[in-house]
Every structure is written in C-alpha cells, then in structure tokens.
Amino acid sequence: MAGFAGRVAALGIGAAHDGPAPTFASLSAALEVALAPGTRVRAADVAGTVRTDGAAVAAKLLLDTAVRG
C-alpha cells in the first residue's frame, strides 16, 4: 500500500485496497473497516491534529524557495 490510502490505513482512520483491481470482497472488507466504531473514534482523534492551513503553508514555502532561487 502506497500513497494517500496507505497513509490512511497506517493512521488507523480507514482502509486501503491492496492489489491491482478491487473486488466485491476487498471493497466489502474496506467498507467494514471504514465504518467500524474504532475507526470513527481514531479518525476523530486524528482530525484534531490536522492543520487547516496546510495548502497556504505549502504555497508560502514554495514561493519562499522560488524567491531565494
């Protein structure tokens, strides 16, 4: 699992599909994880740590780097 979905799974706030194409079984398993009460609790905990200004901070860092050359 790589990328965003892998990070979601690693944080315990959802599931990631591992494989080339989802199946009924794999999607059902992911949905079961996503809808589990523990996942909901963990997602609420993680939500409190997420910055709401992430895009603005990233843009500022990019512009600062561009100005410095």
Short mmCIF file of the N, C-alpha and C atoms (twelve columns), coordinates in Angstrom:
data_MODEL
# 
_entry.id   MODEL 
# 
loop_
_atom_site.group_PDB 
_atom_site.id 
_atom_site.type_symbol 
_atom_site.label_atom_id 
_atom_site.label_alt_id 
_atom_site.label_comp_id 
_atom_site.label_asym_id 
_atom_site.label_seq_id 
_atom_site.Cartn_x 
_atom_site.Cartn_y 
_atom_site.Cartn_z 
_atom_site.pdbx_PDB_model_num 
ATOM 1   N N  . MET A 1  0.838   -1.180 0.000  1 
ATOM 2   C CA . MET A 1  0.000   0.000  0.000  1 
ATOM 3   C C  . MET A 1  0.878   1.236  0.000  1 
ATOM 4   N N  . ALA A 2  0.620   2.088  -0.920 1 
ATOM 5   C CA . ALA A 2  1.411   3.302  -1.013 1 
ATOM 6   C C  . ALA A 2  0.482   4.496  -1.169 1 
ATOM 7   N N  . GLY A 3  1.060   5.645  -1.000 1 
ATOM 8   C CA . GLY A 3  0.311   6.866  -1.234 1 
ATOM 9   C C  . GLY A 3  -0.666  7.198  -0.125 1 
ATOM 10  N N  . PHE A 4  -1.649  7.991  -0.510 1 
ATOM 11  C CA . PHE A 4  -2.616  8.511  0.448  1 
ATOM 12  C C  . PHE A 4  -3.386  7.401  1.151  1 
ATOM 13  N N  . ALA A 5  -3.858  6.427  0.399  1 
ATOM 14  C CA . ALA A 5  -4.637  5.337  1.002  1 
ATOM 15  C C  . ALA A 5  -3.804  4.556  2.011  1 
ATOM 16  N N  . GLY A 6  -2.545  4.344  1.705  1 
ATOM 17  C CA . GLY A 6  -1.665  3.654  2.638  1 
ATOM 18  C C  . GLY A 6  -1.486  4.437  3.921  1 
ATOM 19  N N  . ARG A 7  -1.398  5.742  3.795  1 
ATOM 20  C CA . ARG A 7  -1.255  6.600  4.981  1 
ATOM 21  C C  . ARG A 7  -2.523  6.553  5.825  1 
ATOM 22  N N  . VAL A 8  -3.677  6.579  5.164  1 
ATOM 23  C CA . VAL A 8  -4.957  6.483  5.869  1 
ATOM 24  C C  . VAL A 8  -5.016  5.184  6.667  1 
ATOM 25  N N  . ALA A 9  -4.624  4.092  6.037  1 
ATOM 26  C CA . ALA A 9  -4.626  2.793  6.720  1 
ATOM 27  C C  . ALA A 9  -3.624  2.776  7.865  1 
ATOM 28  N N  . ALA A 10 -2.437  3.326  7.640  1 
ATOM 29  C CA . ALA A 10 -1.404  3.342  8.674  1 
ATOM 30  C C  . ALA A 10 -1.841  4.156  9.894  1 
ATOM 31  N N  . LEU A 11 -2.599  5.207  9.666  1 
ATOM 32  C CA . LEU A 11 -3.097  6.032  10.766 1 
ATOM 33  C C  . LEU A 11 -4.280  5.392  11.490 1 
ATOM 34  N N  . GLY A 12 -4.832  4.342  10.905 1 
ATOM 35  C CA . GLY A 12 -5.973  3.680  11.522 1 
ATOM 36  C C  . GLY A 12 -7.278  4.423  11.349 1 
ATOM 37  N N  . ILE A 13 -7.361  5.246  10.297 1 
ATOM 38  C CA . ILE A 13 -8.569  6.042  10.077 1 
ATOM 39  C C  . ILE A 13 -9.342  5.597  8.839  1 
ATOM 40  N N  . GLY A 14 -8.984  4.466  8.294  1 
ATOM 41  C CA . GLY A 14 -9.665  3.936  7.122  1 
ATOM 42  C C  . GLY A 14 -8.913  2.734  6.598  1 
ATOM 43  N N  . ALA A 15 -9.232  2.362  5.379  1 
ATOM 44  C CA . ALA A 15 -8.619  1.181  4.780  1 
ATOM 45  C C  . ALA A 15 -8.080  1.526  3.404  1 
ATOM 46  N N  . ALA A 16 -7.112  0.754  2.974  1 
ATOM 47  C CA . ALA A 16 -6.546  0.912  1.635  1 
ATOM 48  C C  . ALA A 16 -6.686  -0.410 0.900  1 
ATOM 49  N N  . HIS A 17 -6.996  -0.328 -0.360 1 
ATOM 50  C CA . HIS A 17 -7.085  -1.541 -1.183 1 
ATOM 51  C C  . HIS A 17 -5.682  -1.924 -1.611 1 
ATOM 52  N N  . ASP A 18 -5.346  -3.178 -1.423 1 
ATOM 53  C CA . ASP A 18 -4.026  -3.670 -1.802 1 
ATOM 54  C C  . ASP A 18 -4.190  -4.644 -2.963 1 
ATOM 55  N N  . GLY A 19 -3.856  -4.202 -4.137 1 
ATOM 56  C CA . GLY A 19 -3.990  -5.067 -5.299 1 
ATOM 57  C C  . GLY A 19 -4.322  -4.270 -6.539 1 
ATOM 58  N N  . PRO A 20 -4.293  -4.928 -7.676 1 
ATOM 59  C CA . PRO A 20 -4.482  -4.215 -8.938 1 
ATOM 60  C C  . PRO A 20 -5.914  -3.758 -9.189 1 
ATOM 61  N N  . ALA A 21 -6.893  -4.551 -8.782 1 
ATOM 62  C CA . ALA A 21 -8.290  -4.187 -9.034 1 
ATOM 63  C C  . ALA A 21 -9.143  -4.607 -7.843 1 
ATOM 64  N N  . PRO A 22 -10.006 -3.715 -7.396 1 
ATOM 65  C CA . PRO A 22 -10.857 -4.069 -6.267 1 
ATOM 66  C C  . PRO A 22 -11.879 -5.134 -6.664 1 
ATOM 67  N N  . THR A 23 -12.241 -5.938 -5.698 1 
ATOM 68  C CA . THR A 23 -13.273 -6.954 -5.880 1 
ATOM 69  C C  . THR A 23 -14.401 -6.657 -4.901 1 
ATOM 70  N N  . PHE A 24 -15.484 -7.354 -5.061 1 
ATOM 71  C CA . PHE A 24 -16.583 -7.194 -4.114 1 
ATOM 72  C C  . PHE A 24 -16.096 -7.472 -2.696 1 
ATOM 73  N N  . ALA A 25 -15.315 -8.533 -2.550 1 
ATOM 74  C CA . ALA A 25 -14.814 -8.914 -1.225 1 
ATOM 75  C C  . ALA A 25 -13.865 -7.866 -0.652 1 
ATOM 76  N N  . SER A 26 -12.946 -7.354 -1.478 1 
ATOM 77  C CA . SER A 26 -11.980 -6.381 -0.955 1 
ATOM 78  C C  . SER A 26 -12.656 -5.056 -0.619 1 
ATOM 79  N N  . LEU A 27 -13.618 -4.649 -1.432 1 
ATOM 80  C CA . LEU A 27 -14.343 -3.409 -1.132 1 
ATOM 81  C C  . LEU A 27 -15.228 -3.576 0.102  1 
ATOM 82  N N  . SER A 28 -15.819 -4.737 0.251  1 
ATOM 83  C CA . SER A 28 -16.636 -5.007 1.441  1 
ATOM 84  C C  . SER A 28 -15.781 -4.967 2.701  1 
ATOM 85  N N  . ALA A 29 -14.587 -5.544 2.631  1 
ATOM 86  C CA . ALA A 29 -13.675 -5.538 3.779  1 
ATOM 87  C C  . ALA A 29 -13.243 -4.116 4.118  1 
ATOM 88  N N  . ALA A 30 -12.934 -3.322 3.099  1 
ATOM 89  C CA . ALA A 30 -12.525 -1.935 3.330  1 
ATOM 90  C C  . ALA A 30 -13.667 -1.133 3.938  1 
ATOM 91  N N  . LEU A 31 -14.868 -1.361 3.459  1 
ATOM 92  C CA . LEU A 31 -16.027 -0.654 3.996  1 
ATOM 93  C C  . LEU A 31 -16.280 -1.047 5.448  1 
ATOM 94  N N  . GLU A 32 -16.088 -2.304 5.756  1 
ATOM 95  C CA . GLU A 32 -16.252 -2.765 7.141  1 
ATOM 96  C C  . GLU A 32 -15.269 -2.045 8.066  1 
ATOM 97  N N  . VAL A 33 -14.024 -1.899 7.617  1 
ATOM 98  C CA . VAL A 33 -13.018 -1.180 8.404  1 
ATOM 99  C C  . VAL A 33 -13.409 0.286  8.542  1 
ATOM 100 N N  . ALA A 34 -13.798 0.907  7.431  1 
ATOM 101 C CA . ALA A 34 -14.115 2.334  7.443  1 
ATOM 102 C C  . ALA A 34 -15.299 2.655  8.347  1 
ATOM 103 N N  . LEU A 35 -16.256 1.748  8.430  1 
ATOM 104 C CA . LEU A 35 -17.459 2.004  9.223  1 
ATOM 105 C C  . LEU A 35 -17.387 1.487  10.657 1 
ATOM 106 N N  . ALA A 36 -16.278 0.894  11.026 1 
ATOM 107 C CA . ALA A 36 -16.127 0.356  12.380 1 
ATOM 108 C C  . ALA A 36 -16.085 1.489  13.405 1 
ATOM 109 N N  . PRO A 37 -16.696 1.288  14.564 1 
ATOM 110 C CA . PRO A 37 -16.686 2.326  15.601 1 
ATOM 111 C C  . PRO A 37 -15.274 2.776  15.984 1 
ATOM 112 N N  . GLY A 38 -14.334 1.850  16.061 1 
ATOM 113 C CA . GLY A 38 -12.961 2.215  16.413 1 
ATOM 114 C C  . GLY A 38 -12.318 3.121  15.381 1 
ATOM 115 N N  . THR A 39 -12.644 2.895  14.118 1 
ATOM 116 C CA . THR A 39 -12.115 3.749  13.052 1 
ATOM 117 C C  . THR A 39 -12.667 5.159  13.194 1 
ATOM 118 N N  . ARG A 40 -13.937 5.249  13.513 1 
ATOM 119 C CA . ARG A 40 -14.570 6.562  13.694 1 
ATOM 120 C C  . ARG A 40 -13.910 7.326  14.843 1 
ATOM 121 N N  . VAL A 41 -13.660 6.638  15.955 1 
ATOM 122 C CA . VAL A 41 -13.018 7.268  17.115 1 
ATOM 123 C C  . VAL A 41 -11.608 7.723  16.752 1 
ATOM 124 N N  . ARG A 42 -10.854 6.844  16.099 1 
ATOM 125 C CA . ARG A 42 -9.479  7.179  15.711 1 
ATOM 126 C C  . ARG A 42 -9.473  8.353  14.737 1 
ATOM 127 N N  . ALA A 43 -10.398 8.367  13.776 1 
ATOM 128 C CA . ALA A 43 -10.473 9.465  12.808 1 
ATOM 129 C C  . ALA A 43 -10.764 10.788 13.506 1 
ATOM 130 N N  . ALA A 44 -11.631 10.761 14.496 1 
ATOM 131 C CA . ALA A 44 -11.929 11.987 15.246 1 
ATOM 132 C C  . ALA A 44 -10.692 12.477 15.988 1 
ATOM 133 N N  . ASP A 45 -9.920  11.559 16.554 1 
ATOM 134 C CA . ASP A 45 -8.682  11.939 17.242 1 
ATOM 135 C C  . ASP A 45 -7.681  12.555 16.268 1 
ATOM 136 N N  . VAL A 46 -7.508  11.917 15.127 1 
ATOM 137 C CA . VAL A 46 -6.549  12.409 14.131 1 
ATOM 138 C C  . VAL A 46 -7.008  13.745 13.559 1 
ATOM 139 N N  . ALA A 47 -8.300  13.919 13.379 1 
ATOM 140 C CA . ALA A 47 -8.827  15.165 12.813 1 
ATOM 141 C C  . ALA A 47 -8.398  16.378 13.633 1 
ATOM 142 N N  . GLY A 48 -8.273  16.200 14.927 1 
ATOM 143 C CA . GLY A 48 -7.851  17.307 15.780 1 
ATOM 144 C C  . GLY A 48 -6.406  17.717 15.587 1 
ATOM 145 N N  . THR A 49 -5.619  16.894 14.904 1 
ATOM 146 C CA . THR A 49 -4.206  17.211 14.689 1 
ATOM 147 C C  . THR A 49 -3.915  17.719 13.280 1 
ATOM 148 N N  . VAL A 50 -4.931  17.712 12.414 1 
ATOM 149 C CA . VAL A 50 -4.727  18.107 11.019 1 
ATOM 150 C C  . VAL A 50 -4.775  19.624 10.905 1 
ATOM 151 N N  . ARG A 51 -3.765  20.170 10.259 1 
ATOM 152 C CA . ARG A 51 -3.723  21.619 10.053 1 
ATOM 153 C C  . ARG A 51 -4.744  22.017 9.000  1 
ATOM 154 N N  . THR A 52 -5.435  23.091 9.242  1 
ATOM 155 C CA . THR A 52 -6.406  23.571 8.263  1 
ATOM 156 C C  . THR A 52 -5.774  24.533 7.267  1 
ATOM 157 N N  . ASP A 53 -4.554  24.963 7.553  1 
ATOM 158 C CA . ASP A 53 -3.884  25.911 6.667  1 
ATOM 159 C C  . ASP A 53 -2.758  25.249 5.875  1 
ATOM 160 N N  . GLY A 54 -2.821  23.948 5.692  1 
ATOM 161 C CA . GLY A 54 -1.740  23.214 5.027  1 
ATOM 162 C C  . GLY A 54 -1.433  23.704 3.628  1 
ATOM 163 N N  . ALA A 55 -2.455  23.988 2.836  1 
ATOM 164 C CA . ALA A 55 -2.228  24.459 1.468  1 
ATOM 165 C C  . ALA A 55 -1.549  25.826 1.472  1 
ATOM 166 N N  . ALA A 56 -1.958  26.695 2.363  1 
ATOM 167 C CA . ALA A 56 -1.350  28.025 2.443  1 
ATOM 168 C C  . ALA A 56 0.105   27.930 2.886  1 
ATOM 169 N N  . VAL A 57 0.386   27.071 3.839  1 
ATOM 170 C CA . VAL A 57 1.764   26.882 4.307  1 
ATOM 171 C C  . VAL A 57 2.628   26.324 3.182  1 
ATOM 172 N N  . ALA A 58 2.125   25.350 2.450  1 
ATOM 173 C CA . ALA A 58 2.880   24.770 1.334  1 
ATOM 174 C C  . ALA A 58 3.148   25.812 0.256  1 
ATOM 175 N N  . ALA A 59 2.151   26.632 -0.060 1 
ATOM 176 C CA . ALA A 59 2.330   27.679 -1.068 1 
ATOM 177 C C  . ALA A 59 3.378   28.688 -0.619 1 
ATOM 178 N N  . LYS A 60 3.354   29.072 0.654  1 
ATOM 179 C CA . LYS A 60 4.341   30.024 1.164  1 
ATOM 180 C C  . LYS A 60 5.745   29.440 1.084  1 
ATOM 181 N N  . LEU A 61 5.909   28.181 1.463  1 
ATOM 182 C CA . LEU A 61 7.222   27.540 1.376  1 
ATOM 183 C C  . LEU A 61 7.712   27.495 -0.065 1 
ATOM 184 N N  . LEU A 62 6.819   27.189 -0.984 1 
ATOM 185 C CA . LEU A 62 7.177   27.145 -2.400 1 
ATOM 186 C C  . LEU A 62 7.602   28.518 -2.902 1 
ATOM 187 N N  . LEU A 63 6.838   29.541 -2.570 1 
ATOM 188 C CA . LEU A 63 7.179   30.898 -3.002 1 
ATOM 189 C C  . LEU A 63 8.469   31.383 -2.354 1 
ATOM 190 N N  . ASP A 64 8.657   31.095 -1.083 1 
ATOM 191 C CA . ASP A 64 9.894   31.485 -0.403 1 
ATOM 192 C C  . ASP A 64 11.106  30.839 -1.066 1 
ATOM 193 N N  . THR A 65 10.971  29.579 -1.438 1 
ATOM 194 C CA . THR A 65 12.061  28.869 -2.109 1 
ATOM 195 C C  . THR A 65 12.327  29.467 -3.480 1 
ATOM 196 N N  . ALA A 66 11.275  29.811 -4.201 1 
ATOM 197 C CA . ALA A 66 11.427  30.388 -5.541 1 
ATOM 198 C C  . ALA A 66 12.114  31.749 -5.478 1 
ATOM 199 N N  . VAL A 67 11.786  32.541 -4.475 1 
ATOM 200 C CA . VAL A 67 12.379  33.871 -4.331 1 
ATOM 201 C C  . VAL A 67 13.870  33.768 -4.024 1 
ATOM 202 N N  . ARG A 68 14.240  32.786 -3.209 1 
ATOM 203 C CA . ARG A 68 15.653  32.608 -2.854 1 
ATOM 204 C C  . ARG A 68 16.459  32.082 -4.033 1 
ATOM 205 N N  . GLY A 69 15.769  31.445 -4.972 1 
ATOM 206 C CA . GLY A 69 16.435  30.928 -6.174 1 
ATOM 207 C C  . GLY A 69 17.127  29.694 -5.899 1 
# 
